[in-house]
GROMACS .gro file of C-alpha atoms in nm:
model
  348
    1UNK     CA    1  -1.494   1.545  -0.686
    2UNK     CA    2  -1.312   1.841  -0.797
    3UNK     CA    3  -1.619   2.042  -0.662
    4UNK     CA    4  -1.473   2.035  -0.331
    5UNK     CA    5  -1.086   2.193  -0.430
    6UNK     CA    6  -1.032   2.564  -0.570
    7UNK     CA    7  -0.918   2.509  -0.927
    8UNK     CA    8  -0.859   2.907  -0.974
    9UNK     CA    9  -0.625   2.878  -0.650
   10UNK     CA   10  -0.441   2.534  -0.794
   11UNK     CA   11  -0.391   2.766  -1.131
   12UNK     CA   12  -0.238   3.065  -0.932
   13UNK     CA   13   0.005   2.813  -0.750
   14UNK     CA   14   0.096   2.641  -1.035
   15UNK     CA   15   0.149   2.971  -1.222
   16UNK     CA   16   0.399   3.088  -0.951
   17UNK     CA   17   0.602   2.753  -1.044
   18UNK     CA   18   0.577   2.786  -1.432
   19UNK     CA   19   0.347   2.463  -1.460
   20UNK     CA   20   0.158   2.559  -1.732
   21UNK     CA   21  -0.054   2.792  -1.889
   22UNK     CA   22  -0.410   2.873  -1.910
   23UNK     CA   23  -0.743   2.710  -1.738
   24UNK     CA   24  -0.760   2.423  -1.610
   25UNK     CA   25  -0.929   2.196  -1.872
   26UNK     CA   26  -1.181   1.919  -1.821
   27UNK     CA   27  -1.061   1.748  -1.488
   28UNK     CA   28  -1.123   1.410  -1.460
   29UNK     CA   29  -1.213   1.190  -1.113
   30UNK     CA   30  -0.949   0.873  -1.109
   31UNK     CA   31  -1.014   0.598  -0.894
   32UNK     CA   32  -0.830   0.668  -0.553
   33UNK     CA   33  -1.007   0.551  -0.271
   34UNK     CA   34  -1.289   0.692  -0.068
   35UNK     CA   35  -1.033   0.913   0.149
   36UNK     CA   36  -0.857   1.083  -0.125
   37UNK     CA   37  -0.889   1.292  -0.468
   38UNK     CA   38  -0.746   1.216  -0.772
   39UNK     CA   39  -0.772   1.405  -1.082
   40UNK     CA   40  -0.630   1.417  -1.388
   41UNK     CA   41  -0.599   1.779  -1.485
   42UNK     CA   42  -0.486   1.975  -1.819
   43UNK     CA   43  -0.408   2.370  -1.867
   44UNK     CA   44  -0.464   2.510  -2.216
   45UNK     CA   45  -0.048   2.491  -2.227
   46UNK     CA   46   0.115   2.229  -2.055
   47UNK     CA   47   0.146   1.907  -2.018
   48UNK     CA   48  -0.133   1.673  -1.806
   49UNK     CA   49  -0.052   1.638  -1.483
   50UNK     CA   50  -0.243   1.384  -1.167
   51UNK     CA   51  -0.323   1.620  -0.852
   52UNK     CA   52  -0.331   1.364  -0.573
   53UNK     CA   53  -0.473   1.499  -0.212
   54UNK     CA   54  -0.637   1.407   0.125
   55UNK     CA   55  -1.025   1.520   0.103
   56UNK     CA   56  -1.084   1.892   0.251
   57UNK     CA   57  -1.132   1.826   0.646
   58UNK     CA   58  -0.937   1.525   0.665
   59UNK     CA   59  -0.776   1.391   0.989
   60UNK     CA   60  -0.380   1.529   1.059
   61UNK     CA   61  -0.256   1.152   1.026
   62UNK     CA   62  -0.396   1.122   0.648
   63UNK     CA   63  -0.267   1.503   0.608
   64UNK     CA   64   0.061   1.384   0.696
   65UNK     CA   65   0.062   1.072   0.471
   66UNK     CA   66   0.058   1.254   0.175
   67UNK     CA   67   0.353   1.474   0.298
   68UNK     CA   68   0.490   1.146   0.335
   69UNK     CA   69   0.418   1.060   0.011
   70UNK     CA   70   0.510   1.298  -0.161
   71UNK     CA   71   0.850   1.327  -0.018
   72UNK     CA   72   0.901   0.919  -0.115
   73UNK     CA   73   0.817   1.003  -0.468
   74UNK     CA   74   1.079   1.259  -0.445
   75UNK     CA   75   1.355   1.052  -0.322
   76UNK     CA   76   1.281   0.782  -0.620
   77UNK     CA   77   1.341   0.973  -0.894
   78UNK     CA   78   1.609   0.878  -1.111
   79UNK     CA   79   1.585   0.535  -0.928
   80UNK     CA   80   1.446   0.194  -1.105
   81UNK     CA   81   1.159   0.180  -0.925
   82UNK     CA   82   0.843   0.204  -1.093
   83UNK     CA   83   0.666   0.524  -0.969
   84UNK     CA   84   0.494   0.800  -1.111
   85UNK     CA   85   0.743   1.095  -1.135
   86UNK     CA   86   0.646   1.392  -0.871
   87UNK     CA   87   0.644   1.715  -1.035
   88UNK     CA   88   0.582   1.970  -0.753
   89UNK     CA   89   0.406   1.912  -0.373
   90UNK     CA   90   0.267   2.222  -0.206
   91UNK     CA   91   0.244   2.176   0.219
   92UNK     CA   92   0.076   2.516   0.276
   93UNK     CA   93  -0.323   2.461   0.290
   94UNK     CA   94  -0.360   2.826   0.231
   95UNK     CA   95  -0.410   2.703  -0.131
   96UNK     CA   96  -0.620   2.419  -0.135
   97UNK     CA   97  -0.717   2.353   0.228
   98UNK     CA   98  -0.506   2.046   0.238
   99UNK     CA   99  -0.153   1.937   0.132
  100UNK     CA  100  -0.129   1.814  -0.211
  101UNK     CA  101   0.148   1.709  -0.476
  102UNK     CA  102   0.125   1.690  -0.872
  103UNK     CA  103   0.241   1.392  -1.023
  104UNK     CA  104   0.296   1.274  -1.395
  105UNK     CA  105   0.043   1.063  -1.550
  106UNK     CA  106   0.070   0.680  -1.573
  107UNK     CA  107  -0.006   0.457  -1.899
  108UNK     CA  108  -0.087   0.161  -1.714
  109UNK     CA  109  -0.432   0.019  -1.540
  110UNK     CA  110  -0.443  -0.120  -1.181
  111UNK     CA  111  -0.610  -0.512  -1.201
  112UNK     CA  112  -0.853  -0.459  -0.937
  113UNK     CA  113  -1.137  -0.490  -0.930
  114UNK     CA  114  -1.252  -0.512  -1.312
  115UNK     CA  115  -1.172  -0.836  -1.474
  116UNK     CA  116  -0.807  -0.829  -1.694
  117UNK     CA  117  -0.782  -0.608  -2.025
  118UNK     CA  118  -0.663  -0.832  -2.285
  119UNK     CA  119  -0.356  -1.027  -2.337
  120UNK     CA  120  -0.372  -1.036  -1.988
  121UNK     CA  121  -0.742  -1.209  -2.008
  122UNK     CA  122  -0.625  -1.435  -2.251
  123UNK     CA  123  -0.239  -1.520  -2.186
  124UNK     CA  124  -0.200  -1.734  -1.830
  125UNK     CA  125   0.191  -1.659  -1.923
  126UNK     CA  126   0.123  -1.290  -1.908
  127UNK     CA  127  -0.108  -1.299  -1.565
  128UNK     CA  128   0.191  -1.545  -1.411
  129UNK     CA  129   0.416  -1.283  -1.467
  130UNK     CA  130   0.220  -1.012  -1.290
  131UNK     CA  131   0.300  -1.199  -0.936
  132UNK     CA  132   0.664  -1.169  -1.085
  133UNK     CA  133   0.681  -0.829  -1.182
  134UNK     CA  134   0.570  -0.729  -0.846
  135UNK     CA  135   0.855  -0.896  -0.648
  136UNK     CA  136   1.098  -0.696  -0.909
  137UNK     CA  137   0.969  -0.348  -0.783
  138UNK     CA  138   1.020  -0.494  -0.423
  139UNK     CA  139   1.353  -0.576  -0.538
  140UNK     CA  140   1.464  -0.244  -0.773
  141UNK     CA  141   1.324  -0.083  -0.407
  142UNK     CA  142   1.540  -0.303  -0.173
  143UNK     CA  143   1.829  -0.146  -0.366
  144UNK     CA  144   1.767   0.190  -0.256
  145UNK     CA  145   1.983   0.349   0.034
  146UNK     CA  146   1.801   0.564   0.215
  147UNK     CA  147   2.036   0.810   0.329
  148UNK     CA  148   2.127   0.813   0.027
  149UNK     CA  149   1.823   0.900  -0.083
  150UNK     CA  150   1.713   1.197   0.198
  151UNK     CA  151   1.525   0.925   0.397
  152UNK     CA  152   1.744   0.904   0.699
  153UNK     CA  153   1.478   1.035   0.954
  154UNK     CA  154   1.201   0.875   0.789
  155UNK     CA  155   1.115   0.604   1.034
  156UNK     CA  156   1.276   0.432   1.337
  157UNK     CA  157   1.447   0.115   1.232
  158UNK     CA  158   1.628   0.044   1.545
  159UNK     CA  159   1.320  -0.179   1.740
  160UNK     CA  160   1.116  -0.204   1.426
  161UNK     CA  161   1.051  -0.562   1.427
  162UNK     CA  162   0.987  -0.578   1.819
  163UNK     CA  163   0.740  -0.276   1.824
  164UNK     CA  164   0.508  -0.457   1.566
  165UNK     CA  165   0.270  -0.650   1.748
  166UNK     CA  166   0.275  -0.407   2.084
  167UNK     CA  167   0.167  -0.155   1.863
  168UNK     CA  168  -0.066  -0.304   1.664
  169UNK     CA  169  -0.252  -0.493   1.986
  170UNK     CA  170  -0.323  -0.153   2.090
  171UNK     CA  171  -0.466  -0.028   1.801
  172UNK     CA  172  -0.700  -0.333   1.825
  173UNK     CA  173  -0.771  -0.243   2.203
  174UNK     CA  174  -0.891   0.106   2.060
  175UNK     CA  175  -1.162  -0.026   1.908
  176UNK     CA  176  -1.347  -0.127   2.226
  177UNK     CA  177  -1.500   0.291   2.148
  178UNK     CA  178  -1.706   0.175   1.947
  179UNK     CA  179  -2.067   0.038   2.054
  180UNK     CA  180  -2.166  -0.277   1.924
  181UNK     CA  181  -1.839  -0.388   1.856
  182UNK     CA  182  -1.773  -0.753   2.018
  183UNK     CA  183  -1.419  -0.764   2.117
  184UNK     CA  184  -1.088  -0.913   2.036
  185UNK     CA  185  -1.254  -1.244   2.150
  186UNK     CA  186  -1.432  -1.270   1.808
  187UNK     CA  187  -1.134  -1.333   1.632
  188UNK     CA  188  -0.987  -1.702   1.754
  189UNK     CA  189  -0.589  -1.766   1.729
  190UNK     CA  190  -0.514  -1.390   1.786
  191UNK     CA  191  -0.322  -1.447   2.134
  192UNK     CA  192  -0.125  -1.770   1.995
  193UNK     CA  193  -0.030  -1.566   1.672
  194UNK     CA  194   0.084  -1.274   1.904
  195UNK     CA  195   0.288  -1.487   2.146
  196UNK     CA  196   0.462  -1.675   1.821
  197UNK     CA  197   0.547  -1.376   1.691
  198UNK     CA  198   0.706  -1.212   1.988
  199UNK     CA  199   0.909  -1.508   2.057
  200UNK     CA  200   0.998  -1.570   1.697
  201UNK     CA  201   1.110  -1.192   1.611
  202UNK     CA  202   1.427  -1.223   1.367
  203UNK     CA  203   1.742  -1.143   1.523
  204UNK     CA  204   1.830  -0.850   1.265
  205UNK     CA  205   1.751  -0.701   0.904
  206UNK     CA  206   1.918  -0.433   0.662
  207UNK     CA  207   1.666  -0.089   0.710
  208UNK     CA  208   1.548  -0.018   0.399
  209UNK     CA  209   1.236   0.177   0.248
  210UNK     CA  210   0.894  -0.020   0.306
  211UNK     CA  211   0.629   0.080   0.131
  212UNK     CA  212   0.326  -0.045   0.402
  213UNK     CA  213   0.072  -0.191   0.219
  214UNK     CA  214   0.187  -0.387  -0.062
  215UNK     CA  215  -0.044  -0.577  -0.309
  216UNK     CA  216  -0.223  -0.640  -0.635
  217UNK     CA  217  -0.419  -0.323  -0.561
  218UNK     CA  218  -0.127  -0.082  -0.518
  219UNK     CA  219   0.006  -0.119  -0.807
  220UNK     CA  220  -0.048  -0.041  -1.197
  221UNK     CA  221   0.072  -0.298  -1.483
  222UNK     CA  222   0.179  -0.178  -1.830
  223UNK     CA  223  -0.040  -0.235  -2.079
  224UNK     CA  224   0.198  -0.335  -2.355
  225UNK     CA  225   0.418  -0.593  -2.169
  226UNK     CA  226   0.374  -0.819  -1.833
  227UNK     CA  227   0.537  -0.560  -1.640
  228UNK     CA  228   0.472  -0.283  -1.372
  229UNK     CA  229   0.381   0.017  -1.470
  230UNK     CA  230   0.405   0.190  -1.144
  231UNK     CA  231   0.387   0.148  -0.804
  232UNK     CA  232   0.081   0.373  -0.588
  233UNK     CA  233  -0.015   0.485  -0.332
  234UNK     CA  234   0.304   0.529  -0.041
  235UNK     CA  235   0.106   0.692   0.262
  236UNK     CA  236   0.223   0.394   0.435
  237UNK     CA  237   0.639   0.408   0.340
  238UNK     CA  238   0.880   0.394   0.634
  239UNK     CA  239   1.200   0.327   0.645
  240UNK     CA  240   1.204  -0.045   0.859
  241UNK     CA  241   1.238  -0.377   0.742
  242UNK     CA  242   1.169  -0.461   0.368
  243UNK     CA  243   1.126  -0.822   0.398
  244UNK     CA  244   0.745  -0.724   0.550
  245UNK     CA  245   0.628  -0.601   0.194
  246UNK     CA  246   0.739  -0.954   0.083
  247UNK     CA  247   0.521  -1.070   0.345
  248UNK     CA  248   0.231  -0.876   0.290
  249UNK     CA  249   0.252  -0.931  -0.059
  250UNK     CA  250   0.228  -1.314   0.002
  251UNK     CA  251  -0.021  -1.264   0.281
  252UNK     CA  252  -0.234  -1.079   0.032
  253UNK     CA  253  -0.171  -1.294  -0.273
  254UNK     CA  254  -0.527  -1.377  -0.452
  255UNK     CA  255  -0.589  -1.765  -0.388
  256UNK     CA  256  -0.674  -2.002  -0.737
  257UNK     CA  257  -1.034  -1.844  -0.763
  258UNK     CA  258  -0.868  -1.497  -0.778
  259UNK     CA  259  -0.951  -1.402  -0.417
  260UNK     CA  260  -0.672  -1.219  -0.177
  261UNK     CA  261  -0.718  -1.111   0.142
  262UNK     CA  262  -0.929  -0.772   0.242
  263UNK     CA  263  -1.139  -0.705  -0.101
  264UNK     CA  264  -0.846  -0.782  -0.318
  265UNK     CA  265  -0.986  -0.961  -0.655
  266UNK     CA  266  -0.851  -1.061  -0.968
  267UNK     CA  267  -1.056  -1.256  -1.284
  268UNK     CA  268  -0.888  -1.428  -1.440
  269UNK     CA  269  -0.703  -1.590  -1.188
  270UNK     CA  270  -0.550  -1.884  -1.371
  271UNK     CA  271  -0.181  -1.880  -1.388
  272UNK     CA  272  -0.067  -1.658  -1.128
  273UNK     CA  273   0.222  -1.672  -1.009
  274UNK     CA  274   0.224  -1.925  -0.642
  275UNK     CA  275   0.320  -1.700  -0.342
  276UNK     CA  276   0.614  -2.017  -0.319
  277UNK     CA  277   0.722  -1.893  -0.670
  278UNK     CA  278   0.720  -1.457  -0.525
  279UNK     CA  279   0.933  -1.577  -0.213
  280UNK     CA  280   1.169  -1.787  -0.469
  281UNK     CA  281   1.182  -1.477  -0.724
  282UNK     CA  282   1.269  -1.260  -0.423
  283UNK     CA  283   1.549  -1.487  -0.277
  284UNK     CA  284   1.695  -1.508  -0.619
  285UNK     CA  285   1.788  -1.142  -0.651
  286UNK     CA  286   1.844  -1.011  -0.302
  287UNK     CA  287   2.091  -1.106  -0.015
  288UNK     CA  288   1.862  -1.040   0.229
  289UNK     CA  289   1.822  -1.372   0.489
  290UNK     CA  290   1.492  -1.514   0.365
  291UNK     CA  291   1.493  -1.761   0.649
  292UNK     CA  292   1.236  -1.597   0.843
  293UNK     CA  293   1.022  -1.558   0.559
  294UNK     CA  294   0.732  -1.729   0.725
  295UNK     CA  295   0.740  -1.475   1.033
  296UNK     CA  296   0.666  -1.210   0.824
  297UNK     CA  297   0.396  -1.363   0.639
  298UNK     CA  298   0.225  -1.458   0.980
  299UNK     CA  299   0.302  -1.064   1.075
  300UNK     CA  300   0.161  -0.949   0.781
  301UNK     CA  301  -0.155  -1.152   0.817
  302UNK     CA  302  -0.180  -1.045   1.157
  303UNK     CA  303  -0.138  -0.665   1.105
  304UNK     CA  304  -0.371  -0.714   0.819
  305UNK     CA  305  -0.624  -0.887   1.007
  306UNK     CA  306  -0.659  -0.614   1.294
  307UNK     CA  307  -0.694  -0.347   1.054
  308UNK     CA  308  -0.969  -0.499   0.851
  309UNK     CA  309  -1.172  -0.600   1.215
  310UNK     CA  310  -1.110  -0.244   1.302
  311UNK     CA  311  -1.288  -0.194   0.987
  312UNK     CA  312  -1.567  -0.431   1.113
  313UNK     CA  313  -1.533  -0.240   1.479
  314UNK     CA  314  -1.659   0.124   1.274
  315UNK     CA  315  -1.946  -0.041   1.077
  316UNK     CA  316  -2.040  -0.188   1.437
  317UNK     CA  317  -2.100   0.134   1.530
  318UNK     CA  318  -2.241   0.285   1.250
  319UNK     CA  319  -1.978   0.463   1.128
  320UNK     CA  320  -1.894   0.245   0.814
  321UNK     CA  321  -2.150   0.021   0.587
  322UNK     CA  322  -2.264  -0.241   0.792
  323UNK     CA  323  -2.213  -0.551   0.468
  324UNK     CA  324  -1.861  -0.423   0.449
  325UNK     CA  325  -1.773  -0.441   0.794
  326UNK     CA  326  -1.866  -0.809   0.804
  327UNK     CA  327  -1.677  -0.883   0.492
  328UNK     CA  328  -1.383  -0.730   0.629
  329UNK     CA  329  -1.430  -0.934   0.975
  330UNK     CA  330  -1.483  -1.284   0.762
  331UNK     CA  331  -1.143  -1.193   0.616
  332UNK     CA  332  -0.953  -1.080   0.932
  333UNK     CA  333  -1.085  -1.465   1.103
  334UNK     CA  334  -0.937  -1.605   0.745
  335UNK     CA  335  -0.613  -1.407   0.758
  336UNK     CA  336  -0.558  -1.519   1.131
  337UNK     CA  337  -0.664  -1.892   1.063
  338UNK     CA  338  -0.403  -1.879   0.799
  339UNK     CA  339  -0.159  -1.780   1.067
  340UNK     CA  340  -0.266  -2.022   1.330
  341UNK     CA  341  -0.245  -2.252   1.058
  342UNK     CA  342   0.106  -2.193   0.930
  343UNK     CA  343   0.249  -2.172   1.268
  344UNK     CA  344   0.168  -2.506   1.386
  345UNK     CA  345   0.277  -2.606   1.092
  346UNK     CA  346   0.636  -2.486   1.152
  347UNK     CA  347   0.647  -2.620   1.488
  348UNK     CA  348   0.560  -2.939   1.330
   0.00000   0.00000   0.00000
């Protein structure tokens, strides 16, 4: 992995800053999706530090995601969110090709895919907590102003809610490029989720940060208490409407055999926290109106469920392994059966 970044360019640049001293010693690959690079990195003086980047020759959207990133990451610090500290980001790709940021190490592990570390294997009380510890961060990040913060321009709250499915319909559409694929028609409830949800939309929220794509895999849990460690991975963040997190996190939540939505997996799964039990947590330290609550579960699900068939739309194609575009289109027709399902259930 780091065969494809100029370490003797990443030592100049951090020399300039005063990172360090030395070589660069052993860096080590860290799990961070296909897309990205992540290595952990030491100089012969100086602390370790996580370089986190885009892959050489990657699109200008993921490009701009990290700047994204990075600038979140920036605007937590001091705050009680869980987050690995940013220690310097670097926009000009006249170093490494791409935009990239440093970031401080975390002691934690994420709990996908591999199966628990102990007590968590072992202690149902610990793995119930996890669910629990997650609607914390959502809280300690509800908190957040973010003006305050330097976020003012970072998204568009005004419309947020009613721009949802419009946008996310046509990002759906765009996958009729791609030979093979068989339409929107192969995934049944989508038009009676859409039409719910645009005559459902809530009448009004409190903007806050969002950080897009909240669940068991975005996260890392401390090893020495039922706690988060950090939350990962912000290309996502926005300023909008927090209560969609909550949503996706339910939407996401691994069922009692330990599978979520997408390839989300968890063993054991016994004890978790019920997604009944995250909304309760949730309600119980925010003022935000949770009456809604099952909107943006149903959003989530749908959003969710478009992305992973667009998935399924690439592998159609060619473009993507062919297995894992059908498991992602099995779990888009779940994700929108849930939907279907919990709508008619409200109209009830």
């Amino acid at each position: 992995m780091s065969a494809a970044l100029d370490l003797h360019a990443l030592v100049r640049w951090m020399d300039r800053l005063g990172l360090g001293e030395g070589p660069i010693e052993t860096p080590t690959p860290l799990t961070g999706g296909t897309q990205n690079i992540l290595l952990r990195l030491r100089r012969t003086v100086g602390a370790e530090y996580v370089l986190r980047c885009p892959r050489p020759g990657a699109g200008l959207d993921a490009r701009r995601g990290f700047l994204r990133e990075a600038r979140v990451l920036r605007a937590l610090a001091c705050s009680a969110v869980p987050h690995a500290g940013l220690i310097a980001s670097c926009d000009d790709d006249a170093v490494l090709g791409v935009p990239f940021y440093l970031m401080m190490p975390v002691d934690g592990f994420a709990a996908t895919p591999d199966p628990l570390p102990p007590p968590y294997a072992g202690d149902a009380a610990w793995r119930r907590q996890m669910g629990l510890s997650m609607v914390d961060g959502l809280l300690r990040l509800g908190e957040i102003d973010p003006r305050e913060a330097g976020l003012a321009d970072f998204g568009k709250p005004d419309g947020f809610l009613e721009r949802q499915v419009p946008r996310w319909l046509r990002h759906l559409d765009a996958c009729r490029q791609y030979a093979g694929w068989p339409g929107p028609h192969g995934l049944p409830g989508l038009d009676d989720v859409a039409q719910w949800l645009r005559e459902h939309v809530p009448a009004g929220f409190t903007p806050g940060i969002l950080h897009g794509d909240y669940h068991l895999g975005n996260v890392m849990f401390r090893r020495d208490s039922p706690r988060l460690a950090a939350i990962i991975d912000w290309e996502l963040a926005t300023v909008g409407d927090p209560l969609l997190d909550l949503g996706w996190l339910v939407a996401t939540w691994p069922d009692a055999q330990g599978r979520g939505a997408g390839t989300i997996r968890i063993a054991p799964a016994a004890g978790l926290a019920a997604p009944v039990e995250l909304v309760q947590r949730y309600g119980a330290g925010s003022r935000r109106d949770l009456g809604a609550i099952d909107w943006y579960v149903a959003l989530a699900r749908f959003k969710l469920g478009i992305m992973l068939e667009a998935s399924h739309a690439r592998a159609c194609a060619g473009l993507a392994p062919r297995a894992t575009g059908d498991a992602h289109h099995a779990s888009a027709v779940r994700l929108l059966e849930q939907a279907r399902d919990a709508i008619g259930t409200s109209h009830a």
